[in-house]
CSV table of C-alpha atoms in Angstrom, one decimal:
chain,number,residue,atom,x,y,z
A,1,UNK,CA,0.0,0.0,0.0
A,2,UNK,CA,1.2,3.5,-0.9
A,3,UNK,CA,2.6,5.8,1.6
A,4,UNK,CA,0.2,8.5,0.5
A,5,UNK,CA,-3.4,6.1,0.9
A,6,UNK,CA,-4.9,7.1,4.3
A,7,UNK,CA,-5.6,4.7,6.8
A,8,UNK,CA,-9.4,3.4,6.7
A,9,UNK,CA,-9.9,3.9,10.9
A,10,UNK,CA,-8.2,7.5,11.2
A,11,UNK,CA,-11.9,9.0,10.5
A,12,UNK,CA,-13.2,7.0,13.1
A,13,UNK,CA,-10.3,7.9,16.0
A,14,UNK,CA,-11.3,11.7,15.0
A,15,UNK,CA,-14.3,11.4,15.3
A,16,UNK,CA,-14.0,9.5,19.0
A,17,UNK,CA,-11.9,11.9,19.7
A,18,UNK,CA,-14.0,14.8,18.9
A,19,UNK,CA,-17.1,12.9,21.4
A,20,UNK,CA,-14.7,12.9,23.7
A,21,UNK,CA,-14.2,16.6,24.0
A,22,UNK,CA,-18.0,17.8,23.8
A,23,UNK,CA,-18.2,15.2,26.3
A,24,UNK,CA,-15.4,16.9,28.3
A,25,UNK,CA,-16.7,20.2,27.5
A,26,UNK,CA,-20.3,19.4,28.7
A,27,UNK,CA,-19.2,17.9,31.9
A,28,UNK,CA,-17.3,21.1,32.6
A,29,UNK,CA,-19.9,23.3,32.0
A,30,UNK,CA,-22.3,21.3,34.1
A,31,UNK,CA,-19.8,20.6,36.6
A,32,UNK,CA,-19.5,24.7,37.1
A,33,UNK,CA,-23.1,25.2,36.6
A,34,UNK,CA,-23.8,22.5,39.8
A,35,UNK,CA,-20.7,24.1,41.7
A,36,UNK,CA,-22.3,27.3,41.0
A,37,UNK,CA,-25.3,26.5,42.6
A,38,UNK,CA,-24.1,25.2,45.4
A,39,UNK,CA,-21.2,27.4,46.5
A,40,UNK,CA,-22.2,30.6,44.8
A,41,UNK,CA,-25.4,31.7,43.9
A,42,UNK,CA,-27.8,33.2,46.1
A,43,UNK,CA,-29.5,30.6,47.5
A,44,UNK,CA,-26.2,29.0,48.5
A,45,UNK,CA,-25.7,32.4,50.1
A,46,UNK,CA,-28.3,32.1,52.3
A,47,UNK,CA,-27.8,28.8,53.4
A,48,UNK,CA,-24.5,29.3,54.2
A,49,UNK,CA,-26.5,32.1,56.9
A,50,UNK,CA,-29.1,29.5,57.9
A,51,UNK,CA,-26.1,26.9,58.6
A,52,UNK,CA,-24.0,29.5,60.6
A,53,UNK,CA,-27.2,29.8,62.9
A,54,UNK,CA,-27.7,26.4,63.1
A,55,UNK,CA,-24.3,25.9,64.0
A,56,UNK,CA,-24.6,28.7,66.8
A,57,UNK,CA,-22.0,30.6,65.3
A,58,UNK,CA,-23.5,34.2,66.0
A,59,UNK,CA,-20.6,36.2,65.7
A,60,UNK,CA,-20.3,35.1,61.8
A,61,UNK,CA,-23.6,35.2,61.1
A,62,UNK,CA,-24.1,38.8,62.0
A,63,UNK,CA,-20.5,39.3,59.8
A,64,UNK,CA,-23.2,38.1,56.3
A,65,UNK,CA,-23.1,41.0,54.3
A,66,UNK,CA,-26.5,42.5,54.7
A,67,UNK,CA,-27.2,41.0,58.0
A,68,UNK,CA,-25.8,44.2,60.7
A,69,UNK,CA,-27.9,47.2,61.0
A,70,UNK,CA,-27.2,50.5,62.1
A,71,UNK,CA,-29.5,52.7,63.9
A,72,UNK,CA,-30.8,54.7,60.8
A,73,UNK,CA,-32.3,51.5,59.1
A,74,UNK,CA,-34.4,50.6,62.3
A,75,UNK,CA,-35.3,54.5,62.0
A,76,UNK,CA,-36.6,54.4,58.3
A,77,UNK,CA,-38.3,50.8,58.9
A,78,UNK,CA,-40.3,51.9,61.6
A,79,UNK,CA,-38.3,50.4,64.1
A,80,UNK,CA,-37.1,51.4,67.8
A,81,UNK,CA,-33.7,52.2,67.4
A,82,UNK,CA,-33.1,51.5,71.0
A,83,UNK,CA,-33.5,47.5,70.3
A,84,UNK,CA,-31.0,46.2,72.4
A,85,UNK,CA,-28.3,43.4,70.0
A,86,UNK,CA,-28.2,41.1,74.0
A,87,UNK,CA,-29.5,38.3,72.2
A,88,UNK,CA,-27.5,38.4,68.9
A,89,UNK,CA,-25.2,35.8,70.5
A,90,UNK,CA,-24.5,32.2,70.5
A,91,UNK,CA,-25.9,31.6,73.9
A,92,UNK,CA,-29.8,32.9,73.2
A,93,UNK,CA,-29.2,30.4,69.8
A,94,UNK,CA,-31.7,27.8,69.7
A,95,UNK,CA,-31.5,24.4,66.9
A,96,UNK,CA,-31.8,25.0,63.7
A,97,UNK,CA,-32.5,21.7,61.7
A,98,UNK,CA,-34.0,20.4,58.2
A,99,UNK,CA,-32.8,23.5,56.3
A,100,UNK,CA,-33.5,23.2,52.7
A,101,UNK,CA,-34.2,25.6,49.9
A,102,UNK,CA,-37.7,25.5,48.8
A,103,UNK,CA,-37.7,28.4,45.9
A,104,UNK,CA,-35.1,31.0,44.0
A,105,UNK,CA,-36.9,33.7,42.2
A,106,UNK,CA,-35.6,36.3,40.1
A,107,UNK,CA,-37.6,39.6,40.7
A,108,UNK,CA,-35.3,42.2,38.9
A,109,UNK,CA,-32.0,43.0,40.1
A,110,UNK,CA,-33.6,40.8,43.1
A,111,UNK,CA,-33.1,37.0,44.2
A,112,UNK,CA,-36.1,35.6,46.4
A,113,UNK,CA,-34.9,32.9,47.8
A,114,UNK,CA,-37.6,31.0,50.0
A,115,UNK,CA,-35.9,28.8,52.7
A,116,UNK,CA,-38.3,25.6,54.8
A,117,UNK,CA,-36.3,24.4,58.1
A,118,UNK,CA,-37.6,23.5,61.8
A,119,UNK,CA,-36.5,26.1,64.6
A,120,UNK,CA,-36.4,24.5,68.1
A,121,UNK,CA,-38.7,21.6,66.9
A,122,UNK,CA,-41.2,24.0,65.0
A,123,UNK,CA,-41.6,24.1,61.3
A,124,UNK,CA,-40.7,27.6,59.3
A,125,UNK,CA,-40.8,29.1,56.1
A,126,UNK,CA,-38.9,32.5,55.4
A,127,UNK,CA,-38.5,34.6,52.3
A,128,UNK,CA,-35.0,36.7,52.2
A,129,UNK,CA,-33.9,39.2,49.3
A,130,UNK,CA,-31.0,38.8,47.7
A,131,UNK,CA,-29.4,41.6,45.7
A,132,UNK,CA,-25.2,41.6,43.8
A,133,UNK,CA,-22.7,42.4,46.5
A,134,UNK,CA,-19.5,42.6,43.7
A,135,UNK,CA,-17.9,39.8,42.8
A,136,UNK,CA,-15.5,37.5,44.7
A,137,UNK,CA,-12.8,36.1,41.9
A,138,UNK,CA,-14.4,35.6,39.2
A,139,UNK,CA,-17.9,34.7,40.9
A,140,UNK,CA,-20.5,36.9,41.9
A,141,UNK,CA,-20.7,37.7,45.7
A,142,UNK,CA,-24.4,38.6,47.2
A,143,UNK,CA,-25.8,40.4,50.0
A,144,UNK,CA,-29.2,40.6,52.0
A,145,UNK,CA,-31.4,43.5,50.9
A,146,UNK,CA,-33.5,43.2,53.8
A,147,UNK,CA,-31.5,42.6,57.1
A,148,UNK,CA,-32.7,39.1,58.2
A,149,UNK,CA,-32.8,40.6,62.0
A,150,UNK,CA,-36.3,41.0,63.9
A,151,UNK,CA,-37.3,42.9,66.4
A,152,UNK,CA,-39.0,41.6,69.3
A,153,UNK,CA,-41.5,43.9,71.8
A,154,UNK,CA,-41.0,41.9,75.0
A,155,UNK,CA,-43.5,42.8,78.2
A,156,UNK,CA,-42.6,40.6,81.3
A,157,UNK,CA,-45.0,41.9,84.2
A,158,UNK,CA,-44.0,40.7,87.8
A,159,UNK,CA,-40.3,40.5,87.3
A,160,UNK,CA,-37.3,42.5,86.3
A,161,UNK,CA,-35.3,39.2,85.5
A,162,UNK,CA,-36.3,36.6,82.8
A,163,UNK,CA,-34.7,34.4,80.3
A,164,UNK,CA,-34.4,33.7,76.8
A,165,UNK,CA,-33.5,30.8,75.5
A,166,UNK,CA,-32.0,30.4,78.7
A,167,UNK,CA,-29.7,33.5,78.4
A,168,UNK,CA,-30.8,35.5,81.2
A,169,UNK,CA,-31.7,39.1,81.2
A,170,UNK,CA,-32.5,41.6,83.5
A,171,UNK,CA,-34.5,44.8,81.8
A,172,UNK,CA,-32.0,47.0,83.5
A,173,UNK,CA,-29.1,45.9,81.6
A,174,UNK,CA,-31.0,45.9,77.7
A,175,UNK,CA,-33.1,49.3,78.6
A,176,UNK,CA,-31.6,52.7,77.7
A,177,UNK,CA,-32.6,53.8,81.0
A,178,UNK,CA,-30.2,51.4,82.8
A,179,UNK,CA,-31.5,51.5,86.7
A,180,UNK,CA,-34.2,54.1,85.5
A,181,UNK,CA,-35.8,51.3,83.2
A,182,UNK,CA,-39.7,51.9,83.7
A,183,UNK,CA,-40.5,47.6,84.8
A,184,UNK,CA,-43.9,47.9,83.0
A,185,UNK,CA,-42.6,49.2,79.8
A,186,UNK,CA,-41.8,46.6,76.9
A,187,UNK,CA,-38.3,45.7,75.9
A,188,UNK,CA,-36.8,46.0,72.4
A,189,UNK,CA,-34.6,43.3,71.2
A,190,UNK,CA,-32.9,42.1,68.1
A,191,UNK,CA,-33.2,39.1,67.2
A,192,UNK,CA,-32.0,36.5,64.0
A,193,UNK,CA,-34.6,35.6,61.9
A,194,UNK,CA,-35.1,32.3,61.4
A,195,UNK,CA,-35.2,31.9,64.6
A,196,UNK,CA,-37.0,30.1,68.0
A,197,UNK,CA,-36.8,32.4,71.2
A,198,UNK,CA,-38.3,31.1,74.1
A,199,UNK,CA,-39.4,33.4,77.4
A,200,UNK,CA,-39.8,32.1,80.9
A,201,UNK,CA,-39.6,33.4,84.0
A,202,UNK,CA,-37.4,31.2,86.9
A,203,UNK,CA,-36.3,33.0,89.6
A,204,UNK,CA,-36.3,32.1,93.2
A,205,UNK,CA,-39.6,34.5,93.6
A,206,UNK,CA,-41.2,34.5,90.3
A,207,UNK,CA,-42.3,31.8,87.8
A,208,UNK,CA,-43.8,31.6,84.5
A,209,UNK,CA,-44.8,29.1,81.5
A,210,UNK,CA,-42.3,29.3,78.8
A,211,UNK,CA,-43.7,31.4,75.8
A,212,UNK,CA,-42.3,30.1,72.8
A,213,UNK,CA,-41.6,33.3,69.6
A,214,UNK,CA,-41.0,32.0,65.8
A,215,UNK,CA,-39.2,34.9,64.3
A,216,UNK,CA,-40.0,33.9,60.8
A,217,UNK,CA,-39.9,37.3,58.7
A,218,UNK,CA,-37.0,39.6,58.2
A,219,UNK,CA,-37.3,43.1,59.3
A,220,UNK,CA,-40.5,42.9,61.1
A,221,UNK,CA,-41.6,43.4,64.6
A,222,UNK,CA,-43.6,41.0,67.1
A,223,UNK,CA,-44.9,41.8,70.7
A,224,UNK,CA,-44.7,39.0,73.6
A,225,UNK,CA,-46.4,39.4,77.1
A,226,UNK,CA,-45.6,37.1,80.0
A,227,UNK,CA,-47.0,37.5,83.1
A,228,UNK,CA,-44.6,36.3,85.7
A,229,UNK,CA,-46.8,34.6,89.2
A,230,UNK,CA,-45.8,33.9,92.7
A,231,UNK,CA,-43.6,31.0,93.1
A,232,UNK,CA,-44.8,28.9,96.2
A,233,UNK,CA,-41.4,29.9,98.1
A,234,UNK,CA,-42.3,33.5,97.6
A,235,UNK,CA,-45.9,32.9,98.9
A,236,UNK,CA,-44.6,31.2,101.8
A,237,UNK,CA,-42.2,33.9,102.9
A,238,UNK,CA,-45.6,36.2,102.6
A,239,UNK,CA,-47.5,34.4,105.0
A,240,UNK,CA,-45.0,33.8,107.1
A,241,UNK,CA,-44.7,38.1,107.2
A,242,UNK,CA,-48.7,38.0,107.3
A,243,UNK,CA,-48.8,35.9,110.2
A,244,UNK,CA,-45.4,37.5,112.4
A,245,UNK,CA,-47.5,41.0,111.6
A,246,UNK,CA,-51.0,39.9,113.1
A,247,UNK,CA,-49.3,38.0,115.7
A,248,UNK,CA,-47.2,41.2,117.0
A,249,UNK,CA,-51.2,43.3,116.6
A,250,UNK,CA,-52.1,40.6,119.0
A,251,UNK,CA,-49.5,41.7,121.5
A,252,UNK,CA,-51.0,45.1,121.8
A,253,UNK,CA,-53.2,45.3,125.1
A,254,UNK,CA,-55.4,48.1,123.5
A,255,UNK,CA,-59.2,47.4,122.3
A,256,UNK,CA,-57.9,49.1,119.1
A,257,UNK,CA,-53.9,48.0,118.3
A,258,UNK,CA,-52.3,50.9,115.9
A,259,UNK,CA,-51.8,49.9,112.7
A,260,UNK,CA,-53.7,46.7,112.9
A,261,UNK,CA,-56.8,45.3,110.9
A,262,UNK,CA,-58.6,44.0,113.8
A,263,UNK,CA,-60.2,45.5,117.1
A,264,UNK,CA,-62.8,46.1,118.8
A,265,UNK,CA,-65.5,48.7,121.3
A,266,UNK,CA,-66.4,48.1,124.2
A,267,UNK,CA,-69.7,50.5,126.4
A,268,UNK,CA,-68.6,48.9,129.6
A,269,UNK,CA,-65.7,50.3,131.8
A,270,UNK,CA,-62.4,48.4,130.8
A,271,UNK,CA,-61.2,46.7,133.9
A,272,UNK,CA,-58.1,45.4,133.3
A,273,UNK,CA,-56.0,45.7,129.5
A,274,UNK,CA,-57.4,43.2,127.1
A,275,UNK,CA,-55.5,39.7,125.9
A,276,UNK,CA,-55.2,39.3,121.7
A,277,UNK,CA,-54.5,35.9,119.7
A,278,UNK,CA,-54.8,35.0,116.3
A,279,UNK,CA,-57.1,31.7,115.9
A,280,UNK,CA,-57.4,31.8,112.6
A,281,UNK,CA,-54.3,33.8,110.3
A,282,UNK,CA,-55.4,34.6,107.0
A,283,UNK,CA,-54.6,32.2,103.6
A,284,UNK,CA,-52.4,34.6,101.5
A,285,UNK,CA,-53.2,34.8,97.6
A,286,UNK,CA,-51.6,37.2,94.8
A,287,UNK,CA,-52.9,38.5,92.2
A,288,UNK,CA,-51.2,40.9,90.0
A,289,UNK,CA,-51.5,44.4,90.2
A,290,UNK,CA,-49.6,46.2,87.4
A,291,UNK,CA,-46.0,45.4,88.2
A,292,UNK,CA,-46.4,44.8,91.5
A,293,UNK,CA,-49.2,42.3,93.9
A,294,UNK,CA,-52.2,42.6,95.4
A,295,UNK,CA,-53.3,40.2,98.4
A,296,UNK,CA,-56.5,39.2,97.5
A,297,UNK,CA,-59.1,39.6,100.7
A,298,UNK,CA,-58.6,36.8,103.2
A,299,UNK,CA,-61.0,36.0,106.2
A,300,UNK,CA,-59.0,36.4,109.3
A,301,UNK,CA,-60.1,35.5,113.4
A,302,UNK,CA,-58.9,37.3,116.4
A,303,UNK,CA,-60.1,36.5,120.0
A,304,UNK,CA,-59.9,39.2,122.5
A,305,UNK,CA,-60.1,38.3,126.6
A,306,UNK,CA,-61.0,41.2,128.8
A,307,UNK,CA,-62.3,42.0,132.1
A,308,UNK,CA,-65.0,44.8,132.2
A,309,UNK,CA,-67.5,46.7,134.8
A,310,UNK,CA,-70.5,47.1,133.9
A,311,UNK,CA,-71.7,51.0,133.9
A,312,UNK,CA,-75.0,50.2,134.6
A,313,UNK,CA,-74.9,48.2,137.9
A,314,UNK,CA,-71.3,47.9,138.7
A,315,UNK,CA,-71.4,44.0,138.0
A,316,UNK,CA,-68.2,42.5,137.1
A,317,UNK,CA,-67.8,40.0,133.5
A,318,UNK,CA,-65.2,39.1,131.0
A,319,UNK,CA,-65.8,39.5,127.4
A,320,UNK,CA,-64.5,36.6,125.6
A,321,UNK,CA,-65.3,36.8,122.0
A,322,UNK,CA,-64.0,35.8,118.3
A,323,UNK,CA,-63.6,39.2,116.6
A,324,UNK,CA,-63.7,38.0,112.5
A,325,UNK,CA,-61.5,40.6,110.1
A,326,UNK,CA,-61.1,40.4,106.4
A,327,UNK,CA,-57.6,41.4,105.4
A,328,UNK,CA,-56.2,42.6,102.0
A,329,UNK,CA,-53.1,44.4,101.1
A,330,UNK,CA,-49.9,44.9,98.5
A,331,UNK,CA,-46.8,43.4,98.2
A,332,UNK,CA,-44.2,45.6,95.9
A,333,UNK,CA,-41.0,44.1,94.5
A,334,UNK,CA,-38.3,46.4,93.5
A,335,UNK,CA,-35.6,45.5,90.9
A,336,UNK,CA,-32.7,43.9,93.3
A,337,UNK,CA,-36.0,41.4,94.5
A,338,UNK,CA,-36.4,43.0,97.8
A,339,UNK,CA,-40.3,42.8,98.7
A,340,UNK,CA,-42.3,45.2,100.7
A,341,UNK,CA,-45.8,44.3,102.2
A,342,UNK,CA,-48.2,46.6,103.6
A,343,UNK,CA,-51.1,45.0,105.0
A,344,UNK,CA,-55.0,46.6,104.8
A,345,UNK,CA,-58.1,46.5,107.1
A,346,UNK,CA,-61.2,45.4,105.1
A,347,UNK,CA,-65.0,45.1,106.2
A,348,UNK,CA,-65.6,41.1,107.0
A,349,UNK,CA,-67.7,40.3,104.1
């Protein structure tokens, strides 16, 4: 065979070979496209946010482009400026699990990208907007439009201490008003969104049941109320002041003992001083009144004992006689948990 005759299979190898690159080429493209979505576009953006959070890693989170605010935005969005940043820290982090993308949108220069996941156990669905935040190499880099933090109006009546998450706060230290801070007012914090905050009460004279907040929606605002109650501990240190403070009335020899809900009056000549005893002290309840407590009327028995003369015909006798009382009052609890109780006379309904 001449030198110049092509060989029959070199067509074939060329043509193999030619597969091979659209092959390569195709692979390459796809294997950037699927890089691209998972390392670089905007919803990979966000879930590398939702996976710092799940991972408690606060500090980073808040370092997202988008995600810190200053003072002006919460201004122009309607938003007290004085929200306090306590809880924008690992420790008032709850679980963040299941995180998945459900949607990316284009709206314009805008990315909605719609997020599912479960916060603390709870299902959640947020929205976030996405805008170009320059590139990063030779990828595009993005940034939140709308700052994923929430604001959360927090009212905790009956205590000045209370926890989130199990962080604990006293309204002192997240009020602008420090030591001033007004106890009935509401407290402004920041908080991540998505996020689960829960509020309880658990201090050694207040309790309450743990109300659960699912900040779902960036850049909004959400009022909580918890009304802090009595804890049994606290009650019994009430009645025990009750009982010391009818029991020293009872010590007075006087039908009428200053400053105590009970007495009585007597036509006859006193003959001797009378004798006082508590038989029945009174069962303490509170109910709340405003920021402080209120003792809810109680039914209360003194005895009294005493000799008199009768004015009539001189005739000597001893009154001895149950004297029923009803007995209400107020029991104020100032920021550093020291309680005061005044105690009321009431008619004995």
């Amino acid at each position: 065979m001449s030198a110049g005759v092509p060989r029959p299979h070199l067509a074939g190898d060329l043509t193999a070979i030619g597969g091979l690159i659209a092959v390569i080429v195709a692979a390459t493209i796809f294997g950037g496209f699927a890089a691209y979505r998972a390392l670089y576009s905007p919803a990979a953006f966000v879930t590398n946010y939702l996976d710092l959070l799940a991972s408690r890693h606060a500090v980073e989170a808040l370092a997202v482009p988008g995600v810190a605010i200053d003072r002006s935005q919460l201004s122009a969005a309607g938003l007290p400026q004085d929200a306090s940043d306590a809880l924008l820290r690992q420790a008032a982090l709850a679980s963040l699990t299941d995180i998945h993308v459900v949607s990316q949108k284009q709206a314009g220069d805008h990315t909605e990208v719609t997020v599912a996941y479960r916060a603390g156990g709870y299902p959640g669905r947020t929205t976030f907007d996405v805008v170009r935040n320059g590139w990063i190499g030779i990828v595009p880099g993005w940034r939140f439009a709308t700052s994923p933090l929430a604001v959360v109006d927090l009212t905790v009546h009956g205590s000045a201490d209370f926890q989130v998450n199990g962080f604990p706060i006293d309204k002192r230290q997240v009020s602008t008003a420090g030591v001033r801070a007004d106890l009935a007012a509401p407290v402004h914090l920041l908080v991540f969104s998505p996020g689960l905050y829960a509020v309880r009460v658990d201090t050694s004279a207040m309790s309450s049941p743990t109300k659960a907040l699912l900040s779902d929606a960036p850049f909004r605002r959400t009022a909580v109320e918890v009304q802090a109650r009595p804890t049994p501990e606290f009650l019994s240190v009430v009645q025990q002041r009750v009982d010391e403070f009818l029991t020293a009335c009872a010590r007075q020899h006087v039908l009428q003992p200053t400053g105590c809900p009970f007495g009585t009056q007597i036509d006859d000549r006193v003959a001797e001083p009378p004798d006082w005893s508590i038989v029945k002290q009174p069962v303490v309840t509170l109910i709340p009144d405003g920021e402080n407590w209120a003792i809810r009327w109680a039914h209360a028995t003194a005895h009294v004992t005493v000799p008199v003369q009768s004015l009539f015909d001189g005739s000597m006798s001893t009154v001895d006689a149950d004297v029923p009382f009803g007995v209400t009052g107020s029991v104020s609890v100032d920021a550093d948990g020291r309680a005061t109780i005044e105690i009321t006379a009431t008619p004995n309904d």
